[in-house]
mmCIF file of C-alpha atoms in Angstrom:
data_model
loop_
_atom_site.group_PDB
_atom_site.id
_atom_site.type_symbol
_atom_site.label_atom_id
_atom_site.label_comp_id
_atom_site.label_asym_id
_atom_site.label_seq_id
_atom_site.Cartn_x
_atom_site.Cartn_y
_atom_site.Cartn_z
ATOM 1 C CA UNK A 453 29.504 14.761 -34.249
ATOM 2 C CA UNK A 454 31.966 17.517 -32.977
ATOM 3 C CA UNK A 455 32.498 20.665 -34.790
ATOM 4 C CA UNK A 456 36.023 22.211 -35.509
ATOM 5 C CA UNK A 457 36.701 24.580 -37.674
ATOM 6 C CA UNK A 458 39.645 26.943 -38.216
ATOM 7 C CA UNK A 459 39.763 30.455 -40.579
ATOM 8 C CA UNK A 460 41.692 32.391 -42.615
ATOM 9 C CA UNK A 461 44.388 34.311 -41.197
ATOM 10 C CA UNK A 462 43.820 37.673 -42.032
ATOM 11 C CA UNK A 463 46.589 38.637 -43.674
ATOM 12 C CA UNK A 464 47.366 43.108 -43.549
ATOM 13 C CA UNK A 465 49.322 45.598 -44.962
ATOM 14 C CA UNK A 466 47.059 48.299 -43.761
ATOM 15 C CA UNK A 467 45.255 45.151 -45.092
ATOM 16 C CA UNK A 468 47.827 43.062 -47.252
ATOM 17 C CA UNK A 469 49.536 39.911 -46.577
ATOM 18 C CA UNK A 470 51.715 37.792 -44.178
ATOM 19 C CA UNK A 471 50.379 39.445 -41.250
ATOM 20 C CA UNK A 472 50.546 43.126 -41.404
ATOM 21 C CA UNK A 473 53.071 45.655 -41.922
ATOM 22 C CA UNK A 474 53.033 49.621 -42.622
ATOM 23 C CA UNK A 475 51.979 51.930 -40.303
ATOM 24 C CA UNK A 476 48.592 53.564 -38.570
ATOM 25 C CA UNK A 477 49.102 56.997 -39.814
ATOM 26 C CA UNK A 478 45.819 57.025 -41.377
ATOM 27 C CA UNK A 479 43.923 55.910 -38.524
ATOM 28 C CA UNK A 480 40.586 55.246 -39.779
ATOM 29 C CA UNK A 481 38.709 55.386 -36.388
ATOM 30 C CA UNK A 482 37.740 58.247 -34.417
ATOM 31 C CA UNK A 483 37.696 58.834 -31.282
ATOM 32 C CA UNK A 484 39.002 56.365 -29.057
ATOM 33 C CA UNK A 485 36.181 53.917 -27.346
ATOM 34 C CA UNK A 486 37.961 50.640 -25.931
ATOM 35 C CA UNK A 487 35.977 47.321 -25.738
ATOM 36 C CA UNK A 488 34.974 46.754 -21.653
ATOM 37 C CA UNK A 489 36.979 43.623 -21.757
ATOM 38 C CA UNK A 490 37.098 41.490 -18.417
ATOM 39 C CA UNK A 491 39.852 41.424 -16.076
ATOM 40 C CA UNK A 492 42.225 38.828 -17.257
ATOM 41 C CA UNK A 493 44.398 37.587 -14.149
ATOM 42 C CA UNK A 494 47.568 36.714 -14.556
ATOM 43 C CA UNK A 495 47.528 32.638 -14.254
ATOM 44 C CA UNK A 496 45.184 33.055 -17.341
ATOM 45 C CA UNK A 497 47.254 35.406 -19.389
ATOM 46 C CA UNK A 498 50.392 33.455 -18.497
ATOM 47 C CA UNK A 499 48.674 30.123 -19.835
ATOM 48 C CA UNK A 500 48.402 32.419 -23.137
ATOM 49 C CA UNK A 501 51.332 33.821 -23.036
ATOM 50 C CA UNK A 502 53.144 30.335 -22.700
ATOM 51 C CA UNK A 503 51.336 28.485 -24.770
ATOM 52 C CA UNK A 504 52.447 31.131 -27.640
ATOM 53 C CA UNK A 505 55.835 31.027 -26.725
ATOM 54 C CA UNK A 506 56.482 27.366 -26.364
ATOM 55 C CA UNK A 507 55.409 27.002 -29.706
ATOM 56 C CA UNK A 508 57.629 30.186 -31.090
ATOM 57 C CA UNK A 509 60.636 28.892 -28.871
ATOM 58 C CA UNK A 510 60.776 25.751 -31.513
ATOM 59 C CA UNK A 511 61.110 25.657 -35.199
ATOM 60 C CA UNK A 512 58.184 25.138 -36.326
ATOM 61 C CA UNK A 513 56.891 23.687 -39.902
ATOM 62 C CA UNK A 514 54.510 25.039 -41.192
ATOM 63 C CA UNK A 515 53.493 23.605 -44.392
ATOM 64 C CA UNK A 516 53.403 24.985 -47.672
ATOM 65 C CA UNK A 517 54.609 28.224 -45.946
ATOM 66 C CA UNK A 518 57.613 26.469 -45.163
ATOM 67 C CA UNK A 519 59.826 26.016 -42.183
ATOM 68 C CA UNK A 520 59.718 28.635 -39.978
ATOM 69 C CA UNK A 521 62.576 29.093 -37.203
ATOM 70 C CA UNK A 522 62.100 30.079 -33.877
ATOM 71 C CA UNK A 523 61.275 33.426 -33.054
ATOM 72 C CA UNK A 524 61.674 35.541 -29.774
ATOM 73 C CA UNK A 525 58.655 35.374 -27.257
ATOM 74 C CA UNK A 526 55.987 38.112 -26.913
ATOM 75 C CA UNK A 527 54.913 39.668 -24.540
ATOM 76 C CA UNK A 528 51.193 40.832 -23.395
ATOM 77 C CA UNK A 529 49.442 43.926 -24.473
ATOM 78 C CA UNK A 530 46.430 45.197 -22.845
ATOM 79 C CA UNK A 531 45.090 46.741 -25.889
ATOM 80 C CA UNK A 532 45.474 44.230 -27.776
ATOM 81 C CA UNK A 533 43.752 41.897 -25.636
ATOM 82 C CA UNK A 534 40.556 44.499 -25.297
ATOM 83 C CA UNK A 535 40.653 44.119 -28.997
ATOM 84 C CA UNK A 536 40.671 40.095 -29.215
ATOM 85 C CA UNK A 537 37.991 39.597 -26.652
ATOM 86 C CA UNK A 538 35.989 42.105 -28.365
ATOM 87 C CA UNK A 539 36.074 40.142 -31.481
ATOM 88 C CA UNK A 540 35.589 36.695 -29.692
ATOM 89 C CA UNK A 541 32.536 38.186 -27.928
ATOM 90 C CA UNK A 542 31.050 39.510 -31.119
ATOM 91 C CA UNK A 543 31.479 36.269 -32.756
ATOM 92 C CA UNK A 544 29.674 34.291 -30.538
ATOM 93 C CA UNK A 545 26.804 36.187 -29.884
ATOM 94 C CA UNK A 546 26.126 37.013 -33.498
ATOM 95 C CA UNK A 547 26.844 33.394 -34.272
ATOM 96 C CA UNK A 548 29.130 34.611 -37.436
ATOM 97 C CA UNK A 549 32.535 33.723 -38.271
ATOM 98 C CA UNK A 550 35.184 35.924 -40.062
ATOM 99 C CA UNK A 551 38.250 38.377 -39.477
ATOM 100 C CA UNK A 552 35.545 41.201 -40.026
ATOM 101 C CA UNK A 553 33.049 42.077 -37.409
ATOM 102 C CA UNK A 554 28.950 41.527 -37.443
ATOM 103 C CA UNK A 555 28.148 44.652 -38.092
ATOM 104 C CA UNK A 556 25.268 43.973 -35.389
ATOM 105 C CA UNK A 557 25.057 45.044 -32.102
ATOM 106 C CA UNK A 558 28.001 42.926 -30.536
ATOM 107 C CA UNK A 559 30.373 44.698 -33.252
ATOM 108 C CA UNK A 560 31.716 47.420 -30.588
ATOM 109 C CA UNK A 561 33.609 48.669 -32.593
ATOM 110 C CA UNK A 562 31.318 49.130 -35.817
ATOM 111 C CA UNK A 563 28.963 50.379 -33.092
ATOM 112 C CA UNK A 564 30.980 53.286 -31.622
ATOM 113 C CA UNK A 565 32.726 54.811 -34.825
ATOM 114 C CA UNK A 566 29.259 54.612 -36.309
ATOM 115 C CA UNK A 567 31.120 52.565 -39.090
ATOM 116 C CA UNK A 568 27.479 50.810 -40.763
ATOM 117 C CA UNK A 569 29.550 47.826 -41.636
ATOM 118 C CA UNK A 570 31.085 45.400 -39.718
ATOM 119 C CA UNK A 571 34.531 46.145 -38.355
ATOM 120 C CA UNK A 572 37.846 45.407 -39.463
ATOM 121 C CA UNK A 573 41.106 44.021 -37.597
ATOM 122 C CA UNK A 574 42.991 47.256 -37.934
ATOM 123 C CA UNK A 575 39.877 49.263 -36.460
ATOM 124 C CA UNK A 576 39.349 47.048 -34.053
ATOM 125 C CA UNK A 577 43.110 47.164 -32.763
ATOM 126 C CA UNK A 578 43.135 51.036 -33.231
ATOM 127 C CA UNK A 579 39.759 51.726 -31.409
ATOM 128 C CA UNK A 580 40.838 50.039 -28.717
ATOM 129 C CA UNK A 581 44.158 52.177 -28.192
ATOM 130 C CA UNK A 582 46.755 50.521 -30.071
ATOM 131 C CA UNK A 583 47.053 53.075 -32.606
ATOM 132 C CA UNK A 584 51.328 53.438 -33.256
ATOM 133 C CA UNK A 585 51.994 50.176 -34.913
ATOM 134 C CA UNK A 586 54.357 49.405 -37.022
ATOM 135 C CA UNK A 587 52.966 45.624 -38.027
ATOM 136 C CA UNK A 588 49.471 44.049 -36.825
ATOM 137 C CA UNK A 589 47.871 40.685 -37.534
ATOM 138 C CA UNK A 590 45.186 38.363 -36.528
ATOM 139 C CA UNK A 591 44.072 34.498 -35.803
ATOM 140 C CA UNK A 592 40.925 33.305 -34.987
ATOM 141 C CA UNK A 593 39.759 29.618 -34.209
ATOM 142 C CA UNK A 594 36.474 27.817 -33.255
ATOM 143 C CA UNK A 595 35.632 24.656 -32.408
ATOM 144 C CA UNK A 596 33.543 22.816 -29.625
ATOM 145 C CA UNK A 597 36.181 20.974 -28.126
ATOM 146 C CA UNK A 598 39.046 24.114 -28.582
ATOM 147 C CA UNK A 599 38.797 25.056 -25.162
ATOM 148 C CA UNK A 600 42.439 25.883 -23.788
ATOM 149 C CA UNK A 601 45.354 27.783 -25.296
ATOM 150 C CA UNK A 602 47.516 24.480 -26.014
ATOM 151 C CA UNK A 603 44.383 23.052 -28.036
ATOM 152 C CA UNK A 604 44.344 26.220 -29.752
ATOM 153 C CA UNK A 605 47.823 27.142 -30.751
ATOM 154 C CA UNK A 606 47.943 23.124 -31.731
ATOM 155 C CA UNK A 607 45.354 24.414 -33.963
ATOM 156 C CA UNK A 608 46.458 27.160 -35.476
ATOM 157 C CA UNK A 609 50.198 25.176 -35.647
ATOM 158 C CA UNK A 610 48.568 22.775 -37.905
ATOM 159 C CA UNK A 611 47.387 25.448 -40.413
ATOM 160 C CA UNK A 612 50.053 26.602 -42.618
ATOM 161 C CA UNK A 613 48.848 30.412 -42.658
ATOM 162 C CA UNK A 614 48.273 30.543 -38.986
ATOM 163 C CA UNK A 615 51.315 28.824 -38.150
ATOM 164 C CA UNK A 616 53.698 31.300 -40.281
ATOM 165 C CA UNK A 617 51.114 34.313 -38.303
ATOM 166 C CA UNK A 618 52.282 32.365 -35.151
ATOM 167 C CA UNK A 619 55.629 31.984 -35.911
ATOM 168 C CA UNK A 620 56.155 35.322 -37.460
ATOM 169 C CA UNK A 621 58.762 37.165 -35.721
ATOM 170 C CA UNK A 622 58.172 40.809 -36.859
ATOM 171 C CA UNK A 623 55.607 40.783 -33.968
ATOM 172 C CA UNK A 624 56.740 42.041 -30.076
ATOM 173 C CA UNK A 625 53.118 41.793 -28.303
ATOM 174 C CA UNK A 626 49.939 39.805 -28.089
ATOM 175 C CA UNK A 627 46.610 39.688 -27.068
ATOM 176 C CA UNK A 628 44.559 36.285 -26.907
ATOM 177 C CA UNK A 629 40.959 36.099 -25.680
ATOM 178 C CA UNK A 630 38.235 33.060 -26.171
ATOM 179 C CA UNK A 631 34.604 34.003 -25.301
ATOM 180 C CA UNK A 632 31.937 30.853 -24.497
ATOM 181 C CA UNK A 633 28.770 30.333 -26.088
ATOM 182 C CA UNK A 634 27.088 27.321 -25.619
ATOM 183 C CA UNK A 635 24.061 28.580 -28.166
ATOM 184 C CA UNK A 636 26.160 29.275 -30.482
ATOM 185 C CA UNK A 637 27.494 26.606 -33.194
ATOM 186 C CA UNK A 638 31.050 26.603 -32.871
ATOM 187 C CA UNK A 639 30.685 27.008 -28.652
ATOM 188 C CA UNK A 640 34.369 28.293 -28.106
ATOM 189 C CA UNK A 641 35.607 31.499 -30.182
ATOM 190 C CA UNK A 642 39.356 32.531 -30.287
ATOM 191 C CA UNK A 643 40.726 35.977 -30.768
ATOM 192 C CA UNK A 644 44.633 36.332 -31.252
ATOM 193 C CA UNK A 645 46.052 39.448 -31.978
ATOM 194 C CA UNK A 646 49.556 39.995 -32.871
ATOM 195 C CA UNK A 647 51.707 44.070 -33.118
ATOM 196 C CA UNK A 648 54.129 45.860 -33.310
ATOM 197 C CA UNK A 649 54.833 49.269 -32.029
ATOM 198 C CA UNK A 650 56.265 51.655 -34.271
#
């Protein structure tokens, strides 16, 4: 039998609700050490980017959050990326899934601010250089069969709190990752990060 799951959306205010808002002024990383993410060529990061913005070009219903109408595409952001595929990656190699990091050696993050705990969202996004933000958020998917951006953002469309993250049109920029792991149980992890720069 397959295996899909979805998660949470992580919902922040500095770690609140619908997505994020507030601002980094207490940054609570130190220096800066950004995740060694691969290259990402553009036909890739254009599949992202359109399979986003096709869905946040059409109202979009998302459940018991409502009806949400569209919303202005994003656009890519580097760090933001570096951030997503560093939370894929530590997913599935610590075979774990949640908005917070492993805490093991995959957790880059919780590794280079010496943090003894598994990482946050905000950390992540800060450690890897997006550090004057005005709103952040997070999605993350799994699932053995989730294995392009359309299958994904179907996903997260069908999920009242991801779809309102989706659809939420305080956000500007995005970074998407998935990392493969056949070992692991849910094979394909997904990483989207949302911001806003102040």
């Amino acid at each position: 039998m397959k295996k899909i799951v979805l998660y949470g959306l992580l919902c922040l205010v500095l770690i609140g609700c619908d997505g994020g808002s507030g601002n980094s002024t207490s940054s609570t990383v130190n220096d800066i050490h950004p995740f060694d993410a691969p290259y990402i060529d553009n036909i890739e990061k254009l599949a992202y980017l359109n399979a986003i913005n096709t869905a946040r070009a059409s109202e979009q219903d998302c459940g018991s959050e409502g009806i949400k109408p569209a919303v202005p595409a994003l656009v890519w952001n580097e760090a933001l990326y570096k951030a997503a595929y560093e939370h894929s990656e530590d997913l599935a190699e610590s075979d774990t899934f949640s908005h917070t990091g492993s805490g093991t050696n995959s957790d880059w993050t919780s590794q280079v601010q010496n943090l003894g705990r598994g990482s946050t969202t905000k950390e992540r996004i800060e450690n890897n250089g997006y550090a004057n933000w005005s709103t952040i958020g997070e999605n993350v998917a799994a699932g053995t069969t989730t294995d392009t951006a359309p299958k994904v953002v179907q996903q997260w469309l069908s999920s009242p709190s991801h779809c309102a993250n989706l659809m939420n049109g305080n956000y500007t920029e995005v970074g998407m990752a998935m990392v493969v792991n056949a070992n692991s149980f849910y094979t394909h992890y997904w990483t989207q990060n949302f911001g806003k720069p102040q």
